[in-house]
CSV table of C-alpha atoms in Angstrom, one decimal:
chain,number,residue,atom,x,y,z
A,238,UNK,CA,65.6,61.7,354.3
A,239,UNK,CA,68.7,61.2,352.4
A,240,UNK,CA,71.9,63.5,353.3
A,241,UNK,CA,75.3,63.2,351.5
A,242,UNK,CA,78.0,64.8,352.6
A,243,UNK,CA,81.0,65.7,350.9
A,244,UNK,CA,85.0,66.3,351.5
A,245,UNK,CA,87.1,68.4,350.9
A,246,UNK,CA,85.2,71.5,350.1
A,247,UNK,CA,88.5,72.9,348.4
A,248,UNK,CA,91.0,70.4,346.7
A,249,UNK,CA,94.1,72.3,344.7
A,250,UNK,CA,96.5,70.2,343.7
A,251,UNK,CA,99.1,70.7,340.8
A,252,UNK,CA,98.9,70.0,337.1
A,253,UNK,CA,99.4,65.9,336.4
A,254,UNK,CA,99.1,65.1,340.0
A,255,UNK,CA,95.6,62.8,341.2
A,256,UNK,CA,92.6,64.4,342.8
A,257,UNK,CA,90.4,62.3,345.3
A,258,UNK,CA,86.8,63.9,346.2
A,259,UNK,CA,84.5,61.4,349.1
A,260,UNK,CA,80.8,61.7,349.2
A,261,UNK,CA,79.4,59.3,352.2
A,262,UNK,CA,75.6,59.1,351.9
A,263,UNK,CA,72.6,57.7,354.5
A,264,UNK,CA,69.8,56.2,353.1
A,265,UNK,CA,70.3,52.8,351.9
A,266,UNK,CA,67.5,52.9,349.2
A,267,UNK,CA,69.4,54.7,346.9
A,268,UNK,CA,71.0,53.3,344.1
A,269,UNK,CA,71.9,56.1,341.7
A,270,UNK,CA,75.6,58.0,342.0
A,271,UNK,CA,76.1,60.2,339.0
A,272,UNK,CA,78.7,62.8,339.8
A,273,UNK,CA,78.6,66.7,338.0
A,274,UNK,CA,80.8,69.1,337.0
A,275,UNK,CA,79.7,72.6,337.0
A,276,UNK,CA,82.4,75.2,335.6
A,277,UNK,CA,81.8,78.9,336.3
A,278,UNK,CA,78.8,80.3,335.2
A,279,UNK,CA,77.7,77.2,333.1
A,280,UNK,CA,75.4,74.1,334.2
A,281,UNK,CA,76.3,71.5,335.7
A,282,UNK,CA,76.8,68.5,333.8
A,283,UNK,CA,77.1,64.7,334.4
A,284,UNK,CA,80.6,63.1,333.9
A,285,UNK,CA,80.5,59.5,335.4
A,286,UNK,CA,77.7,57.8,337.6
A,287,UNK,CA,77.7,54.5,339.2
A,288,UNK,CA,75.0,52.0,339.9
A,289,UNK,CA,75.1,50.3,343.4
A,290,UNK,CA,75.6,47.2,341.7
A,291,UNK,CA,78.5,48.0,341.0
A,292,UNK,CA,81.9,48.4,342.8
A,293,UNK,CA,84.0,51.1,340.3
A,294,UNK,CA,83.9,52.2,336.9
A,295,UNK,CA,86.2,54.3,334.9
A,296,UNK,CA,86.3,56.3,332.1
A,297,UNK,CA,89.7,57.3,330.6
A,298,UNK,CA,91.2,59.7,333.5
A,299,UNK,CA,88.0,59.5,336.2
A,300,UNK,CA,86.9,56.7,338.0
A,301,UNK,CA,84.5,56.2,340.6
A,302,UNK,CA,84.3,53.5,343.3
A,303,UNK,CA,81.5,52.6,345.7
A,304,UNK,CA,81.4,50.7,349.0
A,305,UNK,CA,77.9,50.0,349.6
A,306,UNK,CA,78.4,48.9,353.2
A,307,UNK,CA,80.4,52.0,354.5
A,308,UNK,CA,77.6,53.7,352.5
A,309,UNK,CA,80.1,55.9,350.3
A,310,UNK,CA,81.7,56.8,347.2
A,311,UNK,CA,84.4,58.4,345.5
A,312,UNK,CA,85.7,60.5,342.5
A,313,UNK,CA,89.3,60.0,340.8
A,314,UNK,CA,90.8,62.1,338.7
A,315,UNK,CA,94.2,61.3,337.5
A,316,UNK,CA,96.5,63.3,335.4
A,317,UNK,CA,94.6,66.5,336.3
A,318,UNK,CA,94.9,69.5,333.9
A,319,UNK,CA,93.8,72.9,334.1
A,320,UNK,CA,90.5,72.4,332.2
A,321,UNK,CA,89.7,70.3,335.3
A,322,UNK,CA,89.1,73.3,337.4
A,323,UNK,CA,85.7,73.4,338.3
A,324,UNK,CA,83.4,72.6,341.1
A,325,UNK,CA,82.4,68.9,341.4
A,326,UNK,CA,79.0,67.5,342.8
A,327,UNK,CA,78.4,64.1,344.2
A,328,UNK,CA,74.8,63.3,344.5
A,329,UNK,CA,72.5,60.2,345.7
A,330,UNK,CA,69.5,59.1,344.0
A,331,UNK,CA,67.0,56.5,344.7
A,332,UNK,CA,66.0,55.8,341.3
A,333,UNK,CA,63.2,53.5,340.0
A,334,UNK,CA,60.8,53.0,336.7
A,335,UNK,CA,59.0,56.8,337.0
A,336,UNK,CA,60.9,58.6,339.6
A,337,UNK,CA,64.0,59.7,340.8
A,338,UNK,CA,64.9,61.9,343.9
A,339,UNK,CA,68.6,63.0,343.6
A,340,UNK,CA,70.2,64.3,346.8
A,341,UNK,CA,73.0,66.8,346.2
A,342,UNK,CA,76.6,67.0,348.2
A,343,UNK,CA,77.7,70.6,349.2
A,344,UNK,CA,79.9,70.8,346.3
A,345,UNK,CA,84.3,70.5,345.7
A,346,UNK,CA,85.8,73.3,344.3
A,347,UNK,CA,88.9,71.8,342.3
A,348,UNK,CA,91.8,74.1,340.9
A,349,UNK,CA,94.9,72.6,339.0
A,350,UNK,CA,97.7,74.7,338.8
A,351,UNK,CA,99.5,74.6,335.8
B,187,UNK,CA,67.8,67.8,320.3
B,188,UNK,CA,67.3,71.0,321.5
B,189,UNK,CA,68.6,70.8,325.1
B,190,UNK,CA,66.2,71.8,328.7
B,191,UNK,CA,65.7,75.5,328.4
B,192,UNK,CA,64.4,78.2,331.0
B,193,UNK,CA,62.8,80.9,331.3
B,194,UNK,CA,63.9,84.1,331.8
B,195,UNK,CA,67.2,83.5,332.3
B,196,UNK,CA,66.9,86.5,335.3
B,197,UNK,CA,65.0,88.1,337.1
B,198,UNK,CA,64.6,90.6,339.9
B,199,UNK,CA,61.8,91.1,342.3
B,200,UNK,CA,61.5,92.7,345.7
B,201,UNK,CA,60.3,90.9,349.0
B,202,UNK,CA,56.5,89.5,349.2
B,203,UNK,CA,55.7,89.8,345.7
B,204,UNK,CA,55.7,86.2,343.8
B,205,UNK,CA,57.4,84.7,340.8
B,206,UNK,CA,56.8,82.1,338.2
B,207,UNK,CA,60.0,80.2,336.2
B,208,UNK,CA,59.1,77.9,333.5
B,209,UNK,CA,61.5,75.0,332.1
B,210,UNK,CA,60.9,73.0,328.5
B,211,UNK,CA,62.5,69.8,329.1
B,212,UNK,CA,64.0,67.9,326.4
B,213,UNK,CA,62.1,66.5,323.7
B,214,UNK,CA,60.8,63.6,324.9
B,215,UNK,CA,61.8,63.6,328.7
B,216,UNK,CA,58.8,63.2,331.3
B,217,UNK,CA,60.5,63.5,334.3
B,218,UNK,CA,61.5,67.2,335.3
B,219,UNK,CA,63.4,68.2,338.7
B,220,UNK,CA,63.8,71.8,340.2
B,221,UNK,CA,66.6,72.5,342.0
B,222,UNK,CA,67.9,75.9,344.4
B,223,UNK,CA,71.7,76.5,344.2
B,224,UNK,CA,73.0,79.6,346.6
B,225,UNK,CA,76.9,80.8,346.2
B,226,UNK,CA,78.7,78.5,348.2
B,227,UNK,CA,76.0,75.5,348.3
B,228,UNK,CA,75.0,72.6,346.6
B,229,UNK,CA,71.9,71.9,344.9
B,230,UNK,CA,69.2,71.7,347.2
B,231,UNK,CA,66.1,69.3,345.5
B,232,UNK,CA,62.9,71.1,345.3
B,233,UNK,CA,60.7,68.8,343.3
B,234,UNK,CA,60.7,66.5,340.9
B,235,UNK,CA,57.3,66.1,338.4
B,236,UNK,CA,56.3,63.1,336.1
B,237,UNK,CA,53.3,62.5,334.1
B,238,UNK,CA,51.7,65.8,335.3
B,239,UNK,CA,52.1,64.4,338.8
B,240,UNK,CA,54.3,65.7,341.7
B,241,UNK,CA,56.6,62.7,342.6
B,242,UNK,CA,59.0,63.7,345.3
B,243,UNK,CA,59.5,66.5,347.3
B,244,UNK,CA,62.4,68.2,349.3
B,245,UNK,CA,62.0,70.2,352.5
B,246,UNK,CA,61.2,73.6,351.5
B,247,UNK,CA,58.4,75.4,352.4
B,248,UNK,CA,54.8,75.6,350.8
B,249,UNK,CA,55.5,79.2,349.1
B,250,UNK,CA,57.1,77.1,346.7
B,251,UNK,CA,54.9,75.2,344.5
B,252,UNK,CA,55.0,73.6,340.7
B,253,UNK,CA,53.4,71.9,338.3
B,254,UNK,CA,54.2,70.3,335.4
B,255,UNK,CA,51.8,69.9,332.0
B,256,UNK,CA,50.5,67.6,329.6
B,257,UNK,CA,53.5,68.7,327.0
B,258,UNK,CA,55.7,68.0,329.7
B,259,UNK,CA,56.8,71.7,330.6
B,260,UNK,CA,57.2,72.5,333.8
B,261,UNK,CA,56.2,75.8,335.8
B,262,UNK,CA,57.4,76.2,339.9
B,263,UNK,CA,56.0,79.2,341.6
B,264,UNK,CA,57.7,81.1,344.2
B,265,UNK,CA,55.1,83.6,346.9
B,266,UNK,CA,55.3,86.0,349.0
B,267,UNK,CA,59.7,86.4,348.0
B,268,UNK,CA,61.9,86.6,350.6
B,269,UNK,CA,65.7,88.2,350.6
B,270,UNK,CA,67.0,84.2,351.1
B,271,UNK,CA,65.0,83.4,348.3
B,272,UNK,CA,67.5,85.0,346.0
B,273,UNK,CA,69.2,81.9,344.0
B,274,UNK,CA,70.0,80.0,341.2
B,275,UNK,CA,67.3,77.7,340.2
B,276,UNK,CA,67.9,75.2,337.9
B,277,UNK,CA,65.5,72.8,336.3
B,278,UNK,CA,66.9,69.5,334.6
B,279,UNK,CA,65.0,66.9,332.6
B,280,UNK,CA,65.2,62.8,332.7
B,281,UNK,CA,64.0,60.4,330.1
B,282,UNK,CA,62.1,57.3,332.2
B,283,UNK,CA,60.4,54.2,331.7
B,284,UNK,CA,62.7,52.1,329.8
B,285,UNK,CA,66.2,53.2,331.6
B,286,UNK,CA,65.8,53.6,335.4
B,287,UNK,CA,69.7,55.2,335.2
B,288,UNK,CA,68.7,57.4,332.9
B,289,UNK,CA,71.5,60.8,332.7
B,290,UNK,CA,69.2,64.3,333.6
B,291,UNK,CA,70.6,67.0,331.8
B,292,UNK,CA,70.4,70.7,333.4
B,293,UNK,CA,69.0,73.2,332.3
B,294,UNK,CA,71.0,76.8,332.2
B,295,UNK,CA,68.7,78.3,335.3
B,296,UNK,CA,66.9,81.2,336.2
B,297,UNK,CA,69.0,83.7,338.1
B,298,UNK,CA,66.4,85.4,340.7
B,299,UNK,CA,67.4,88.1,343.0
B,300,UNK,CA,65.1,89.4,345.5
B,301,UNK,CA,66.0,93.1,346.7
């Protein structure tokens, strides 16, 4: 089955500097990356995804970037701020028409110090 | 739209009895995936249920079952409780058909501890 692993585990880095979180997966099929982040006590919630047709996307201060041959992919913060802090998820899906399996990292817990 | 919503948000049990956590997706979602988060971990996929049918599964064991209904709501059942068992499980809905890349939204989980 699919795994996805995930580095670091902990990321702190201080307030307006960049944050980097790597997720490698192993199943070719998939071709789904949403990422999540889940603050403290709350749900977690998608804030960029990527289809594997596609290299990076970007949305105001995250991007993502995917490199299907190496088989991973990557979050980008920039200009981090303290509302940043949470814990970030990468996951894998293989999606199609009715059904989609989504395969979880182990999770980056990021704090920004102000 | 009302968002996913579970029920009860917690719950305590002791070890061997079983439990049963139901989720309401969003209005209109078919697709509904359950998912185990411990302190520390990720999420761990559990199953996933569309059109009343059970369409993927992760590697847990067969005390853990679900099903899903013809309103869409979903039910997973947990038997025979064990102390490991004791997590946060979170259900999240998905509309599909027309958009493969669909975004699932999360419910707010059922915290179950097992004493």
């Amino acid at each position: 089955g699919e795994n996805v692993e995930q580095h670091p585990s902990t990321l702190s880095v201080q307030e307006g500097d960049s944050a980097v979180i790597k997720c490698t997966y192993s199943d070719s099929a998939s071709n789904y990356f949403p990422w999540y982040k889940q603050e403290l006590g709350k749900r977690p919630q998608l804030i960029i995804d990527i289809r594997s047709n596609v290299g990076e996307k970007k949305d105001q201060r995250i991007a993502v970037t995917l490199n299907k041959t190496a088989k991973h992919f990557s979050l980008h913060i920039t200009e981090t701020q303290p509302e940043d802090s949470a814990v970030y998820f990468c996951a894998a899906s293989v999606r199609d028409t009715n059904a989609g399996k989504s395969t979880f990292g182990d999770g980056t817990t990021l704090t920004v110090k102000p | 739209k009302a968002g996913v919503t579970q029920t009860p948000r917690y719950l305590i049990k002791t070890r061997g009895q079983q439990v049963t956590l139901s989720c309401s997706p969003i209005s209109g979602h078919r697709s509904v995936s359950w998912y185990q988060q411990t302190p520390g971990q990720g999420l761990q996929f559990l199953f996933e249920y569309f059109s009343e049918t059970q369409r993927n599964k992760g590697n847990f064991p067969g005390r853990f079952s679900g099903r899903q209904f013809s309103n869409s709501r979903s039910e997973m059942n947990v038997s025979t409780l064990e102390l490991g068992d004791s997590a946060l499980y979170l259900c999240a809905s998905r509309g599909v058909g027309l958009g493969v890349y669909n975004e699932q939204f999360f419910g707010p989980g059922t915290r179950l501890t097992v004493l």
